[in-house]
Short mmCIF file of C-alpha atoms in Angstrom, two decimals:
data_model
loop_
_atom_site.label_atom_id
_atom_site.label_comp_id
_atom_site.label_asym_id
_atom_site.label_seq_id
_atom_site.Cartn_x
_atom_site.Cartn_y
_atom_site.Cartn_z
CA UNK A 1 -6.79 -12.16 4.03
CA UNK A 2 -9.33 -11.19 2.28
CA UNK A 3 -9.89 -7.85 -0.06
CA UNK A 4 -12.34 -5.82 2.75
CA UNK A 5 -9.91 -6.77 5.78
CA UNK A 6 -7.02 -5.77 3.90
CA UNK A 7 -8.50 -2.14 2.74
CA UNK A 8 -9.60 -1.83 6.52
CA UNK A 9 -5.91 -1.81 7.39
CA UNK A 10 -4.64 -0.02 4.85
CA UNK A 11 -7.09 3.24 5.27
CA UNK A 12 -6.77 2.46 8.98
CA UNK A 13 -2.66 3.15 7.52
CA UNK A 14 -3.01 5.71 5.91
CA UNK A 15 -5.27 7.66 8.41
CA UNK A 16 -3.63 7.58 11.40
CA UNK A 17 -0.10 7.01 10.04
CA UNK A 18 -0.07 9.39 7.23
CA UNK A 19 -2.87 11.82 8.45
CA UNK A 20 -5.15 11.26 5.16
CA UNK A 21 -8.42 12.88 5.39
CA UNK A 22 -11.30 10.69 4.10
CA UNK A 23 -9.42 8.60 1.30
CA UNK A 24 -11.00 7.77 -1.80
CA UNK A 25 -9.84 4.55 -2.83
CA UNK A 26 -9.07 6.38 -6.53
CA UNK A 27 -7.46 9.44 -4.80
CA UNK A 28 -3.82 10.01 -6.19
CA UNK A 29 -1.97 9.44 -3.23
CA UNK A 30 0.64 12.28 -4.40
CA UNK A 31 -1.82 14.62 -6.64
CA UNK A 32 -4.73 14.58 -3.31
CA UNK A 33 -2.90 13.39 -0.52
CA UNK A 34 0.67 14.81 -0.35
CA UNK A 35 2.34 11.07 0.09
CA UNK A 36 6.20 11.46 -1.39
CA UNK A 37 8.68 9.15 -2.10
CA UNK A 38 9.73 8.89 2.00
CA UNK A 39 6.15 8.19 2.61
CA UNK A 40 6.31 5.23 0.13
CA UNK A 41 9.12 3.50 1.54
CA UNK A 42 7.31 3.72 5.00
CA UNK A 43 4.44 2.64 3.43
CA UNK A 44 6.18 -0.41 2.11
CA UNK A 45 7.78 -1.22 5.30
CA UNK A 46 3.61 -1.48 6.83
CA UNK A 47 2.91 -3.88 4.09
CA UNK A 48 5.62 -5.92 4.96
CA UNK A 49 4.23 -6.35 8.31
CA UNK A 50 0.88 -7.08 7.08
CA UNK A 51 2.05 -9.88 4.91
CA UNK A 52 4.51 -11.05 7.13
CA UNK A 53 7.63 -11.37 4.90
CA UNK A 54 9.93 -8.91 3.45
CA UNK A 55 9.74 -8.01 0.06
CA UNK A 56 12.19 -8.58 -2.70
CA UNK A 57 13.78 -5.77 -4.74
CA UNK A 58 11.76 -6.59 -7.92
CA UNK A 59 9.07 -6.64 -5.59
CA UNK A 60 9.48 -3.48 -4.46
CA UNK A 61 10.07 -2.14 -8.00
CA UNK A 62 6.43 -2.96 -8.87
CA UNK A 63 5.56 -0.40 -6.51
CA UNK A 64 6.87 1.81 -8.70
CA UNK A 65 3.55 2.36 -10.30
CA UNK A 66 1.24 2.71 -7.47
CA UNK A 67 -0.89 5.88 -7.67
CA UNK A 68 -4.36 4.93 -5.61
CA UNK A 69 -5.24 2.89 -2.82
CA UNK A 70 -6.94 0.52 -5.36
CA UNK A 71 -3.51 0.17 -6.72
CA UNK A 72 -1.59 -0.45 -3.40
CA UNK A 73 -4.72 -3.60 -2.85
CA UNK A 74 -4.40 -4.46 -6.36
CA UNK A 75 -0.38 -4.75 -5.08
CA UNK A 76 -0.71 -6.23 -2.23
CA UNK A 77 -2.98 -9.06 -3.53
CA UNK A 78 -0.90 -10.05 -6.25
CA UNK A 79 2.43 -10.45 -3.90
CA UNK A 80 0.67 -12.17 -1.37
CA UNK A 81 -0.63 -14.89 -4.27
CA UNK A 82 2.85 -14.80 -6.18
CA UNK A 83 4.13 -16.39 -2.43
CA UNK A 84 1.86 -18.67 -1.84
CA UNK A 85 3.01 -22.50 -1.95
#
């Protein structure tokens, strides 16, 4: 999947699912948006779905240090190559 698709679904996420208004992909998901820790682990459990595996605890860990929808593509990239044969 490539970069565009996957931002599609993620905005298309965090729109309807998390009532953002207009997202900047540099917004701080906490600092402009509200988005907690409860929202994370939600969030999480979309991206599982849109990779289509569950992700590991260190995985998870990593997401530690998301703060912008750059970061959670940046993320979501990276796992998807790190599982690739």
């Amino acid at each position: 999947m490539n970069r565009d698709v996957l931002q599609k679904k993620i905005l298309t996420i965090l729109t309807e699912d998390f009532e953002f208004e207009q997202p900047g992909l540099n917004d701080n998901l906490r600092d402009d948006h509200g988005f907690d820790s409860i929202d994370a682990i939600e969030l999480l459990g979309k991206i599982e779905l849109i990779l289509g595996f569950s992700l590991t605890w260190e995985e998870k860990e990593k997401a530690m240090g998301i703060r912008t929808i750059n970061d959670i593509l940046d993320y979501i990239e990276v796992i998807a190559a790190s599982r690739k044969p």
